[in-house]
């Protein structure tokens, strides 16, 4: 009898975590490495949020919390959805998890049976298909194209849905592409979903507040209210509030699903950290003035990276509407020989040789289900980004 579970054979390690770890290891050995693999803002958590956590400690808010979250945070979440998205949820229709990953995992664990299919557009966040597989479901991938700005076409979604489809995962703005759907683009998808009443929608809105220019964010139920009873709307404080290490994600949805997720979480981790929850209350209820300031900085970084990458030989980089990633194509380098003498046969070869030759750590596109591309996180200083892009230009010029 094997010791390890069969489910492990269906799961791959997180490529984004692996790249960040590799960069840390090389730095520890004295290499000059610029890590552009982590999806983590370089901004510090705002002072008012840190102060709220300190106040919570001083008040003695250090005990176990209710499984689904402290009442104050669940109320703040319901008010956030009403205020920002026009969605009405009672606090008991919300749930708090230890990061967005736990929210997603618990939703799948509570609903998926063997043979259930989950439609996932590519490129996708690396954890989606692995979570589905761990929970016994079957990922069904639907490709997008760079020509269509990595956005799913309605007809392709319609073709992917079968009687076995349980969920459709929707992520806008997208990790890894930064693609964000306008009202009309999302309406085309929700029109398809209305035709298939057995399909549930899991919308990952984690990058909601990070859109650029005049782009206006919308979420599926906001566009099509008839999907309310079969949509789980997930969000968190990690990205917009620079609170990645606080590990707070949240969601709202039908009460039956929330109760099922509560039961899973009750046997798994129970409630999220008390102090982090009180910090999240302040994040949602307190001043939001720093968000547009940070957005402006991110937008400037995006424009710098897109411009410099499009000057690199063999690279083509579209300009995304949101998040803090670009997803350039390295198709022009496939078949070339790297400075080390190695033939570049894939995007994985490209990022490996880039790290070896120039000390720039990025993530290969095949890890996100669509290549030959690579993902760069521009959630770091302009100086670092400019130096990294110069190194990428130099590497590409040296490939023959």
mmCIF file of C-alpha atoms in Angstrom:
data_model
loop_
_atom_site.group_PDB
_atom_site.id
_atom_site.type_symbol
_atom_site.label_atom_id
_atom_site.label_comp_id
_atom_site.label_asym_id
_atom_site.label_seq_id
_atom_site.Cartn_x
_atom_site.Cartn_y
_atom_site.Cartn_z
ATOM 1 C CA UNK A 1 0.000 0.000 0.000
ATOM 2 C CA UNK A 2 1.419 3.384 -1.047
ATOM 3 C CA UNK A 3 2.003 5.891 1.753
ATOM 4 C CA UNK A 4 1.307 9.079 -0.218
ATOM 5 C CA UNK A 5 -2.168 9.834 -1.560
ATOM 6 C CA UNK A 6 -2.951 9.243 -5.223
ATOM 7 C CA UNK A 7 -4.241 12.822 -5.410
ATOM 8 C CA UNK A 8 -0.678 14.119 -5.243
ATOM 9 C CA UNK A 9 0.037 12.620 -8.651
ATOM 10 C CA UNK A 10 -2.552 15.004 -10.116
ATOM 11 C CA UNK A 11 -0.954 18.149 -8.694
ATOM 12 C CA UNK A 12 2.111 20.193 -9.659
ATOM 13 C CA UNK A 13 4.047 22.536 -7.343
ATOM 14 C CA UNK A 14 3.257 26.246 -7.656
ATOM 15 C CA UNK A 15 5.512 27.678 -10.371
ATOM 16 C CA UNK A 16 5.282 31.216 -8.995
ATOM 17 C CA UNK A 17 6.391 30.101 -5.539
ATOM 18 C CA UNK A 18 9.167 27.996 -7.095
ATOM 19 C CA UNK A 19 10.537 30.967 -9.050
ATOM 20 C CA UNK A 20 10.534 33.207 -5.983
ATOM 21 C CA UNK A 21 12.299 30.518 -3.967
ATOM 22 C CA UNK A 22 14.908 29.991 -6.696
ATOM 23 C CA UNK A 23 15.601 33.738 -6.768
ATOM 24 C CA UNK A 24 16.032 33.803 -2.979
ATOM 25 C CA UNK A 25 18.438 30.857 -3.115
ATOM 26 C CA UNK A 26 20.583 32.495 -5.797
ATOM 27 C CA UNK A 27 20.668 35.772 -3.855
ATOM 28 C CA UNK A 28 21.781 33.865 -0.759
ATOM 29 C CA UNK A 29 24.686 32.527 -2.807
ATOM 30 C CA UNK A 30 25.730 36.036 -3.751
ATOM 31 C CA UNK A 31 24.167 36.262 -7.227
ATOM 32 C CA UNK A 32 22.803 39.605 -8.359
ATOM 33 C CA UNK A 33 19.201 38.575 -8.992
ATOM 34 C CA UNK A 34 16.155 40.712 -9.746
ATOM 35 C CA UNK A 35 13.066 38.730 -8.788
ATOM 36 C CA UNK A 36 9.985 39.566 -10.831
ATOM 37 C CA UNK A 37 8.079 36.404 -10.030
ATOM 38 C CA UNK A 38 6.089 37.269 -6.914
ATOM 39 C CA UNK A 39 2.590 38.743 -7.073
ATOM 40 C CA UNK A 40 3.163 40.989 -4.083
ATOM 41 C CA UNK A 41 3.006 44.803 -3.864
ATOM 42 C CA UNK A 42 6.222 46.390 -2.655
ATOM 43 C CA UNK A 43 4.232 49.032 -0.755
ATOM 44 C CA UNK A 44 3.993 48.798 3.024
ATOM 45 C CA UNK A 45 0.630 48.153 4.663
ATOM 46 C CA UNK A 46 -0.964 51.587 5.338
ATOM 47 C CA UNK A 47 -0.409 52.992 8.823
ATOM 48 C CA UNK A 48 -4.091 53.136 9.777
ATOM 49 C CA UNK A 49 -4.413 49.406 9.117
ATOM 50 C CA UNK A 50 -1.290 48.578 11.122
ATOM 51 C CA UNK A 51 -2.582 50.769 13.960
ATOM 52 C CA UNK A 52 -5.885 48.886 13.966
ATOM 53 C CA UNK A 53 -3.995 45.619 14.424
ATOM 54 C CA UNK A 54 -1.966 47.067 17.305
ATOM 55 C CA UNK A 55 -5.147 48.373 18.921
ATOM 56 C CA UNK A 56 -6.682 44.910 18.603
ATOM 57 C CA UNK A 57 -3.702 43.365 20.375
ATOM 58 C CA UNK A 58 -3.879 45.952 23.138
ATOM 59 C CA UNK A 59 -7.607 45.252 23.573
ATOM 60 C CA UNK A 60 -6.877 41.561 23.983
ATOM 61 C CA UNK A 61 -8.417 40.484 20.659
ATOM 62 C CA UNK A 62 -6.131 37.454 20.590
ATOM 63 C CA UNK A 63 -8.529 34.543 21.068
ATOM 64 C CA UNK A 64 -10.030 32.047 18.647
ATOM 65 C CA UNK A 65 -12.446 33.626 16.171
ATOM 66 C CA UNK A 66 -15.705 32.279 14.693
ATOM 67 C CA UNK A 67 -15.026 29.958 11.763
ATOM 68 C CA UNK A 68 -16.542 32.270 9.144
ATOM 69 C CA UNK A 69 -15.026 35.446 10.565
ATOM 70 C CA UNK A 70 -15.622 37.973 13.304
ATOM 71 C CA UNK A 71 -19.035 39.709 13.034
ATOM 72 C CA UNK A 72 -17.413 43.109 12.533
ATOM 73 C CA UNK A 73 -15.499 41.911 9.467
ATOM 74 C CA UNK A 74 -18.440 40.053 7.947
ATOM 75 C CA UNK A 75 -20.519 43.215 8.322
ATOM 76 C CA UNK A 76 -17.733 45.265 6.688
ATOM 77 C CA UNK A 77 -17.574 42.789 3.795
ATOM 78 C CA UNK A 78 -21.336 42.999 3.213
ATOM 79 C CA UNK A 79 -21.142 46.793 3.286
ATOM 80 C CA UNK A 80 -18.196 46.767 0.868
ATOM 81 C CA UNK A 81 -20.125 44.698 -1.681
ATOM 82 C CA UNK A 82 -23.112 47.040 -1.400
ATOM 83 C CA UNK A 83 -21.044 50.228 -1.548
ATOM 84 C CA UNK A 84 -18.640 49.298 -4.335
ATOM 85 C CA UNK A 85 -20.453 46.661 -6.388
ATOM 86 C CA UNK A 86 -24.160 47.300 -5.791
ATOM 87 C CA UNK A 87 -24.565 43.755 -4.431
ATOM 88 C CA UNK A 88 -26.754 43.035 -1.412
ATOM 89 C CA UNK A 89 -25.537 40.296 0.927
ATOM 90 C CA UNK A 90 -26.389 39.701 4.561
ATOM 91 C CA UNK A 91 -23.333 39.262 6.813
ATOM 92 C CA UNK A 92 -24.217 35.575 7.201
ATOM 93 C CA UNK A 93 -23.778 35.206 3.423
ATOM 94 C CA UNK A 94 -20.105 36.121 3.767
ATOM 95 C CA UNK A 95 -17.097 34.083 4.831
ATOM 96 C CA UNK A 96 -13.518 34.960 5.769
ATOM 97 C CA UNK A 97 -10.599 32.661 4.992
ATOM 98 C CA UNK A 98 -6.849 32.521 5.451
ATOM 99 C CA UNK A 99 -6.225 34.175 2.109
ATOM 100 C CA UNK A 100 -8.083 33.826 -1.161
ATOM 101 C CA UNK A 101 -6.641 30.361 -1.724
ATOM 102 C CA UNK A 102 -8.564 28.919 1.207
ATOM 103 C CA UNK A 103 -11.802 30.466 -0.024
ATOM 104 C CA UNK A 104 -11.372 28.856 -3.428
ATOM 105 C CA UNK A 105 -10.226 25.512 -2.065
ATOM 106 C CA UNK A 106 -13.124 25.286 0.383
ATOM 107 C CA UNK A 107 -15.649 26.123 -2.320
ATOM 108 C CA UNK A 108 -14.333 23.309 -4.497
ATOM 109 C CA UNK A 109 -14.063 20.891 -1.598
ATOM 110 C CA UNK A 110 -17.667 21.611 -0.652
ATOM 111 C CA UNK A 111 -19.097 21.152 -4.150
ATOM 112 C CA UNK A 112 -16.997 18.954 -6.452
ATOM 113 C CA UNK A 113 -17.609 15.266 -7.045
ATOM 114 C CA UNK A 114 -15.619 12.921 -9.253
ATOM 115 C CA UNK A 115 -16.336 13.741 -12.878
ATOM 116 C CA UNK A 116 -17.488 17.307 -12.249
ATOM 117 C CA UNK A 117 -15.902 19.717 -14.719
ATOM 118 C CA UNK A 118 -14.594 23.216 -14.037
ATOM 119 C CA UNK A 119 -14.130 25.551 -17.003
ATOM 120 C CA UNK A 120 -10.911 27.584 -16.690
ATOM 121 C CA UNK A 121 -9.775 30.122 -19.315
ATOM 122 C CA UNK A 122 -6.071 30.114 -20.151
ATOM 123 C CA UNK A 123 -3.808 31.690 -19.133
ATOM 124 C CA UNK A 124 -4.917 30.971 -15.568
ATOM 125 C CA UNK A 125 -3.586 31.530 -12.084
ATOM 126 C CA UNK A 126 -1.454 28.465 -11.393
ATOM 127 C CA UNK A 127 -3.495 27.219 -8.417
ATOM 128 C CA UNK A 128 -6.909 26.965 -10.090
ATOM 129 C CA UNK A 129 -6.480 23.610 -11.875
ATOM 130 C CA UNK A 130 -4.460 22.111 -9.032
ATOM 131 C CA UNK A 131 -7.182 22.917 -6.508
ATOM 132 C CA UNK A 132 -9.825 21.465 -8.801
ATOM 133 C CA UNK A 133 -7.819 18.263 -9.221
ATOM 134 C CA UNK A 134 -7.126 17.921 -5.493
ATOM 135 C CA UNK A 135 -10.853 18.198 -4.825
ATOM 136 C CA UNK A 136 -11.673 15.466 -7.346
ATOM 137 C CA UNK A 137 -12.871 17.631 -10.221
ATOM 138 C CA UNK A 138 -11.696 17.831 -13.817
ATOM 139 C CA UNK A 139 -10.240 21.101 -15.155
ATOM 140 C CA UNK A 140 -11.442 22.012 -18.653
ATOM 141 C CA UNK A 141 -9.208 24.598 -20.287
ATOM 142 C CA UNK A 142 -10.393 27.152 -22.824
ATOM 143 C CA UNK A 143 -7.649 29.050 -24.600
ATOM 144 C CA UNK A 144 -7.617 32.777 -25.200
ATOM 145 C CA UNK A 145 -5.305 34.568 -27.612
ATOM 146 C CA UNK A 146 -2.947 37.504 -27.420
ATOM 147 C CA UNK A 147 -4.773 38.973 -30.430
ATOM 148 C CA UNK A 148 -7.956 39.057 -28.308
ATOM 149 C CA UNK A 149 -6.033 40.548 -25.340
ATOM 150 C CA UNK A 150 -6.236 37.201 -23.499
ATOM 151 C CA UNK A 151 -9.999 37.558 -23.061
ATOM 152 C CA UNK A 152 -12.399 34.642 -23.380
ATOM 153 C CA UNK A 153 -14.846 34.729 -26.261
ATOM 154 C CA UNK A 154 -18.488 33.950 -25.515
ATOM 155 C CA UNK A 155 -18.695 31.282 -28.203
ATOM 156 C CA UNK A 156 -15.662 29.478 -26.769
ATOM 157 C CA UNK A 157 -17.201 29.466 -23.293
ATOM 158 C CA UNK A 158 -20.445 28.095 -24.719
ATOM 159 C CA UNK A 159 -18.627 25.255 -26.488
ATOM 160 C CA UNK A 160 -16.721 24.289 -23.318
ATOM 161 C CA UNK A 161 -19.841 23.832 -21.170
ATOM 162 C CA UNK A 162 -21.198 20.300 -20.922
ATOM 163 C CA UNK A 163 -23.798 18.608 -18.702
ATOM 164 C CA UNK A 164 -20.884 17.798 -16.354
ATOM 165 C CA UNK A 165 -19.821 21.430 -15.891
ATOM 166 C CA UNK A 166 -20.131 22.465 -12.228
ATOM 167 C CA UNK A 167 -18.175 25.754 -12.150
ATOM 168 C CA UNK A 168 -16.844 28.478 -14.420
ATOM 169 C CA UNK A 169 -13.847 30.336 -12.936
ATOM 170 C CA UNK A 170 -13.644 33.982 -13.903
ATOM 171 C CA UNK A 171 -10.707 36.245 -12.982
ATOM 172 C CA UNK A 172 -10.686 39.928 -13.939
ATOM 173 C CA UNK A 173 -8.282 41.691 -13.841
ATOM 174 C CA UNK A 174 -6.352 38.546 -14.585
ATOM 175 C CA UNK A 175 -3.354 36.961 -13.017
ATOM 176 C CA UNK A 176 -1.174 36.418 -15.114
ATOM 177 C CA UNK A 177 -2.207 38.518 -18.121
ATOM 178 C CA UNK A 178 -3.621 41.665 -16.501
ATOM 179 C CA UNK A 179 -6.602 41.418 -18.869
ATOM 180 C CA UNK A 180 -9.763 43.052 -17.540
ATOM 181 C CA UNK A 181 -13.261 42.725 -18.992
ATOM 182 C CA UNK A 182 -15.425 45.743 -19.750
ATOM 183 C CA UNK A 183 -19.166 45.678 -19.037
ATOM 184 C CA UNK A 184 -19.978 44.690 -22.623
ATOM 185 C CA UNK A 185 -17.277 42.002 -22.745
ATOM 186 C CA UNK A 186 -18.520 40.490 -19.491
ATOM 187 C CA UNK A 187 -22.169 40.761 -20.582
ATOM 188 C CA UNK A 188 -21.389 38.509 -23.543
ATOM 189 C CA UNK A 189 -20.129 35.847 -21.114
ATOM 190 C CA UNK A 190 -22.992 36.197 -18.623
ATOM 191 C CA UNK A 191 -25.477 35.837 -21.511
ATOM 192 C CA UNK A 192 -23.937 32.417 -22.147
ATOM 193 C CA UNK A 193 -24.114 31.478 -18.461
ATOM 194 C CA UNK A 194 -27.796 32.411 -18.293
ATOM 195 C CA UNK A 195 -28.401 29.732 -20.941
ATOM 196 C CA UNK A 196 -26.784 27.071 -18.709
ATOM 197 C CA UNK A 197 -28.528 27.220 -15.312
ATOM 198 C CA UNK A 198 -26.588 24.241 -13.913
ATOM 199 C CA UNK A 199 -23.248 26.117 -14.093
ATOM 200 C CA UNK A 200 -22.025 28.014 -11.036
ATOM 201 C CA UNK A 201 -19.718 31.025 -11.293
ATOM 202 C CA UNK A 202 -16.650 31.509 -9.120
ATOM 203 C CA UNK A 203 -15.387 35.023 -9.715
ATOM 204 C CA UNK A 204 -11.961 35.991 -8.423
ATOM 205 C CA UNK A 205 -11.984 39.787 -8.014
ATOM 206 C CA UNK A 206 -8.715 40.031 -6.097
ATOM 207 C CA UNK A 207 -7.339 42.770 -8.378
ATOM 208 C CA UNK A 208 -10.576 44.766 -8.498
ATOM 209 C CA UNK A 209 -9.019 48.066 -7.418
ATOM 210 C CA UNK A 210 -6.009 47.819 -9.727
ATOM 211 C CA UNK A 211 -7.300 48.960 -13.110
ATOM 212 C CA UNK A 212 -5.832 51.765 -15.195
ATOM 213 C CA UNK A 213 -6.881 54.698 -17.304
ATOM 214 C CA UNK A 214 -10.649 55.086 -17.545
ATOM 215 C CA UNK A 215 -11.360 51.382 -17.144
ATOM 216 C CA UNK A 216 -14.388 50.649 -14.931
ATOM 217 C CA UNK A 217 -14.402 47.369 -13.016
ATOM 218 C CA UNK A 218 -17.543 45.220 -12.979
ATOM 219 C CA UNK A 219 -18.224 41.806 -11.472
ATOM 220 C CA UNK A 220 -20.513 39.130 -13.017
ATOM 221 C CA UNK A 221 -23.523 39.462 -10.685
ATOM 222 C CA UNK A 222 -23.374 43.230 -11.078
ATOM 223 C CA UNK A 223 -23.755 42.723 -14.850
ATOM 224 C CA UNK A 224 -26.301 39.880 -14.655
ATOM 225 C CA UNK A 225 -28.273 39.852 -11.362
ATOM 226 C CA UNK A 226 -29.998 36.575 -12.292
ATOM 227 C CA UNK A 227 -26.684 34.811 -11.549
ATOM 228 C CA UNK A 228 -26.863 35.865 -7.887
ATOM 229 C CA UNK A 229 -28.070 32.494 -6.600
ATOM 230 C CA UNK A 230 -25.227 30.570 -8.269
ATOM 231 C CA UNK A 231 -22.235 32.863 -7.923
ATOM 232 C CA UNK A 232 -19.492 32.985 -5.316
ATOM 233 C CA UNK A 233 -17.804 36.393 -5.446
ATOM 234 C CA UNK A 234 -14.311 36.194 -3.952
ATOM 235 C CA UNK A 235 -11.994 39.051 -3.021
ATOM 236 C CA UNK A 236 -9.405 39.932 -0.395
ATOM 237 C CA UNK A 237 -7.206 42.612 1.109
ATOM 238 C CA UNK A 238 -3.859 41.299 -0.135
ATOM 239 C CA UNK A 239 -3.278 43.301 -3.296
ATOM 240 C CA UNK A 240 -5.028 46.684 -3.097
ATOM 241 C CA UNK A 241 -4.208 47.124 0.591
ATOM 242 C CA UNK A 242 -0.668 45.675 0.447
ATOM 243 C CA UNK A 243 -1.590 43.048 3.050
ATOM 244 C CA UNK A 244 -0.272 39.850 1.477
ATOM 245 C CA UNK A 245 1.263 38.536 4.703
ATOM 246 C CA UNK A 246 -1.869 39.179 6.737
ATOM 247 C CA UNK A 247 -3.572 36.303 4.862
ATOM 248 C CA UNK A 248 -7.188 37.467 4.664
ATOM 249 C CA UNK A 249 -9.487 36.527 1.804
ATOM 250 C CA UNK A 250 -13.249 36.721 1.772
ATOM 251 C CA UNK A 251 -16.291 35.869 -0.310
ATOM 252 C CA UNK A 252 -20.052 36.254 -0.479
ATOM 253 C CA UNK A 253 -22.622 33.961 -2.026
ATOM 254 C CA UNK A 254 -25.691 31.815 -1.499
ATOM 255 C CA UNK A 255 -26.210 30.881 2.145
ATOM 256 C CA UNK A 256 -26.247 27.123 1.446
ATOM 257 C CA UNK A 257 -22.776 27.299 -0.105
ATOM 258 C CA UNK A 258 -21.397 29.566 2.626
ATOM 259 C CA UNK A 259 -22.622 27.141 5.300
ATOM 260 C CA UNK A 260 -20.975 24.226 3.481
ATOM 261 C CA UNK A 261 -17.696 26.128 3.248
ATOM 262 C CA UNK A 262 -17.972 27.002 6.946
ATOM 263 C CA UNK A 263 -18.266 23.297 7.751
ATOM 264 C CA UNK A 264 -15.158 22.478 5.695
ATOM 265 C CA UNK A 265 -13.179 25.295 7.297
ATOM 266 C CA UNK A 266 -14.340 24.276 10.767
ATOM 267 C CA UNK A 267 -12.551 20.957 10.351
ATOM 268 C CA UNK A 268 -9.564 22.504 8.613
ATOM 269 C CA UNK A 269 -8.223 25.733 10.127
ATOM 270 C CA UNK A 270 -11.218 27.242 11.941
ATOM 271 C CA UNK A 271 -11.234 31.054 11.949
ATOM 272 C CA UNK A 272 -8.546 33.237 10.417
ATOM 273 C CA UNK A 273 -6.110 35.102 12.666
ATOM 274 C CA UNK A 274 -7.942 37.489 14.983
ATOM 275 C CA UNK A 275 -5.487 40.369 14.650
ATOM 276 C CA UNK A 276 -5.431 40.183 10.853
ATOM 277 C CA UNK A 277 -9.227 40.223 10.788
ATOM 278 C CA UNK A 278 -9.369 43.430 12.826
ATOM 279 C CA UNK A 279 -6.811 44.947 10.455
ATOM 280 C CA UNK A 280 -9.048 43.941 7.534
ATOM 281 C CA UNK A 281 -12.027 45.679 9.170
ATOM 282 C CA UNK A 282 -10.052 48.919 9.073
ATOM 283 C CA UNK A 283 -8.901 48.227 5.516
ATOM 284 C CA UNK A 284 -12.477 47.949 4.263
ATOM 285 C CA UNK A 285 -14.035 50.632 6.476
ATOM 286 C CA UNK A 286 -11.181 53.138 6.692
ATOM 287 C CA UNK A 287 -9.733 55.633 4.253
ATOM 288 C CA UNK A 288 -9.240 54.457 0.689
ATOM 289 C CA UNK A 289 -7.194 57.510 -0.340
ATOM 290 C CA UNK A 290 -3.965 55.572 -0.868
ATOM 291 C CA UNK A 291 -5.516 53.243 -3.484
ATOM 292 C CA UNK A 292 -5.598 55.773 -6.361
ATOM 293 C CA UNK A 293 -2.108 56.945 -5.380
ATOM 294 C CA UNK A 294 -0.760 53.389 -5.588
ATOM 295 C CA UNK A 295 -2.646 52.784 -8.833
ATOM 296 C CA UNK A 296 -0.920 55.752 -10.428
ATOM 297 C CA UNK A 297 2.469 54.339 -9.444
ATOM 298 C CA UNK A 298 1.569 50.898 -10.797
ATOM 299 C CA UNK A 299 0.321 52.421 -14.048
ATOM 300 C CA UNK A 300 3.624 54.231 -14.545
ATOM 301 C CA UNK A 301 5.508 51.009 -13.933
ATOM 302 C CA UNK A 302 3.292 49.156 -16.402
ATOM 303 C CA UNK A 303 3.964 51.733 -19.105
ATOM 304 C CA UNK A 304 7.726 51.579 -18.474
ATOM 305 C CA UNK A 305 7.862 47.788 -18.664
ATOM 306 C CA UNK A 306 5.637 47.511 -21.736
ATOM 307 C CA UNK A 307 7.708 50.130 -23.573
ATOM 308 C CA UNK A 308 11.072 48.585 -22.719
ATOM 309 C CA UNK A 309 10.021 44.996 -23.413
ATOM 310 C CA UNK A 310 8.675 45.953 -26.831
ATOM 311 C CA UNK A 311 12.174 47.247 -27.600
ATOM 312 C CA UNK A 312 13.656 43.796 -26.853
ATOM 313 C CA UNK A 313 14.430 41.680 -29.910
ATOM 314 C CA UNK A 314 11.894 38.862 -30.302
ATOM 315 C CA UNK A 315 9.569 40.071 -27.518
ATOM 316 C CA UNK A 316 6.012 41.308 -28.006
ATOM 317 C CA UNK A 317 4.290 42.783 -24.950
ATOM 318 C CA UNK A 318 0.646 43.922 -24.933
ATOM 319 C CA UNK A 319 -0.434 46.598 -22.455
ATOM 320 C CA UNK A 320 -2.877 45.163 -19.882
ATOM 321 C CA UNK A 321 -5.833 46.967 -18.304
ATOM 322 C CA UNK A 322 -5.219 45.882 -14.728
ATOM 323 C CA UNK A 323 -3.417 43.924 -11.980
ATOM 324 C CA UNK A 324 0.377 44.350 -11.815
ATOM 325 C CA UNK A 325 1.541 41.846 -14.401
ATOM 326 C CA UNK A 326 2.495 41.825 -18.056
ATOM 327 C CA UNK A 327 2.374 38.657 -20.134
ATOM 328 C CA UNK A 328 4.712 39.128 -23.102
ATOM 329 C CA UNK A 329 5.299 36.640 -25.878
ATOM 330 C CA UNK A 330 8.806 35.256 -26.379
ATOM 331 C CA UNK A 331 7.818 33.492 -29.604
ATOM 332 C CA UNK A 332 10.504 35.395 -31.480
ATOM 333 C CA UNK A 333 13.202 33.739 -29.335
ATOM 334 C CA UNK A 334 12.045 30.134 -29.795
ATOM 335 C CA UNK A 335 14.585 28.322 -31.937
ATOM 336 C CA UNK A 336 17.372 30.757 -31.043
ATOM 337 C CA UNK A 337 20.521 29.857 -29.150
ATOM 338 C CA UNK A 338 21.092 31.425 -25.739
ATOM 339 C CA UNK A 339 24.481 32.914 -24.708
ATOM 340 C CA UNK A 340 25.225 29.665 -22.849
ATOM 341 C CA UNK A 341 24.917 27.755 -26.121
ATOM 342 C CA UNK A 342 21.597 26.141 -25.157
ATOM 343 C CA UNK A 343 18.849 26.001 -27.769
ATOM 344 C CA UNK A 344 15.697 27.798 -26.601
ATOM 345 C CA UNK A 345 12.898 25.384 -27.412
ATOM 346 C CA UNK A 346 10.184 26.645 -25.047
ATOM 347 C CA UNK A 347 9.203 29.523 -22.795
ATOM 348 C CA UNK A 348 10.536 27.474 -19.879
ATOM 349 C CA UNK A 349 13.937 27.356 -21.594
ATOM 350 C CA UNK A 350 13.719 31.101 -22.157
ATOM 351 C CA UNK A 351 13.125 31.985 -18.493
ATOM 352 C CA UNK A 352 15.727 29.469 -17.310
ATOM 353 C CA UNK A 353 18.394 30.908 -19.593
ATOM 354 C CA UNK A 354 17.397 34.470 -18.718
ATOM 355 C CA UNK A 355 17.917 33.699 -15.048
ATOM 356 C CA UNK A 356 21.217 31.961 -15.714
ATOM 357 C CA UNK A 357 22.632 34.639 -18.011
ATOM 358 C CA UNK A 358 21.237 37.873 -16.591
ATOM 359 C CA UNK A 359 19.904 37.084 -13.128
ATOM 360 C CA UNK A 360 16.312 38.078 -13.927
ATOM 361 C CA UNK A 361 13.667 35.762 -12.453
ATOM 362 C CA UNK A 362 10.310 35.610 -14.263
ATOM 363 C CA UNK A 363 7.699 32.846 -14.622
ATOM 364 C CA UNK A 364 7.258 30.811 -17.806
ATOM 365 C CA UNK A 365 3.887 31.045 -19.492
ATOM 366 C CA UNK A 366 3.356 27.300 -19.810
ATOM 367 C CA UNK A 367 2.927 27.243 -16.008
ATOM 368 C CA UNK A 368 -0.186 29.377 -16.590
ATOM 369 C CA UNK A 369 -1.427 27.141 -19.389
ATOM 370 C CA UNK A 370 -0.570 29.358 -22.357
ATOM 371 C CA UNK A 371 2.727 29.971 -24.091
ATOM 372 C CA UNK A 372 5.215 30.793 -25.422
ATOM 373 C CA UNK A 373 4.917 33.671 -22.967
ATOM 374 C CA UNK A 374 6.284 34.696 -19.608
ATOM 375 C CA UNK A 375 4.889 36.677 -16.697
ATOM 376 C CA UNK A 376 6.555 39.690 -15.145
ATOM 377 C CA UNK A 377 5.295 41.225 -11.931
ATOM 378 C CA UNK A 378 5.933 44.965 -11.949
ATOM 379 C CA UNK A 379 5.154 45.283 -8.242
ATOM 380 C CA UNK A 380 8.652 46.552 -7.520
ATOM 381 C CA UNK A 381 10.575 49.814 -7.897
ATOM 382 C CA UNK A 382 11.008 51.579 -11.236
ATOM 383 C CA UNK A 383 14.779 51.380 -10.802
ATOM 384 C CA UNK A 384 14.621 47.598 -10.445
ATOM 385 C CA UNK A 385 12.211 47.277 -13.355
ATOM 386 C CA UNK A 386 14.335 49.450 -15.622
ATOM 387 C CA UNK A 387 17.469 47.446 -14.802
ATOM 388 C CA UNK A 388 15.615 44.142 -15.308
ATOM 389 C CA UNK A 389 14.286 45.260 -18.690
ATOM 390 C CA UNK A 390 17.754 46.380 -19.777
ATOM 391 C CA UNK A 391 19.038 42.915 -18.897
ATOM 392 C CA UNK A 392 16.184 41.288 -20.843
ATOM 393 C CA UNK A 393 16.995 43.474 -23.856
ATOM 394 C CA UNK A 394 20.663 42.485 -23.572
ATOM 395 C CA UNK A 395 19.810 38.785 -23.275
ATOM 396 C CA UNK A 396 17.493 38.865 -26.279
ATOM 397 C CA UNK A 397 20.093 40.701 -28.376
ATOM 398 C CA UNK A 398 22.662 38.035 -27.484
ATOM 399 C CA UNK A 399 20.442 35.157 -28.621
ATOM 400 C CA UNK A 400 21.411 34.028 -32.122
#
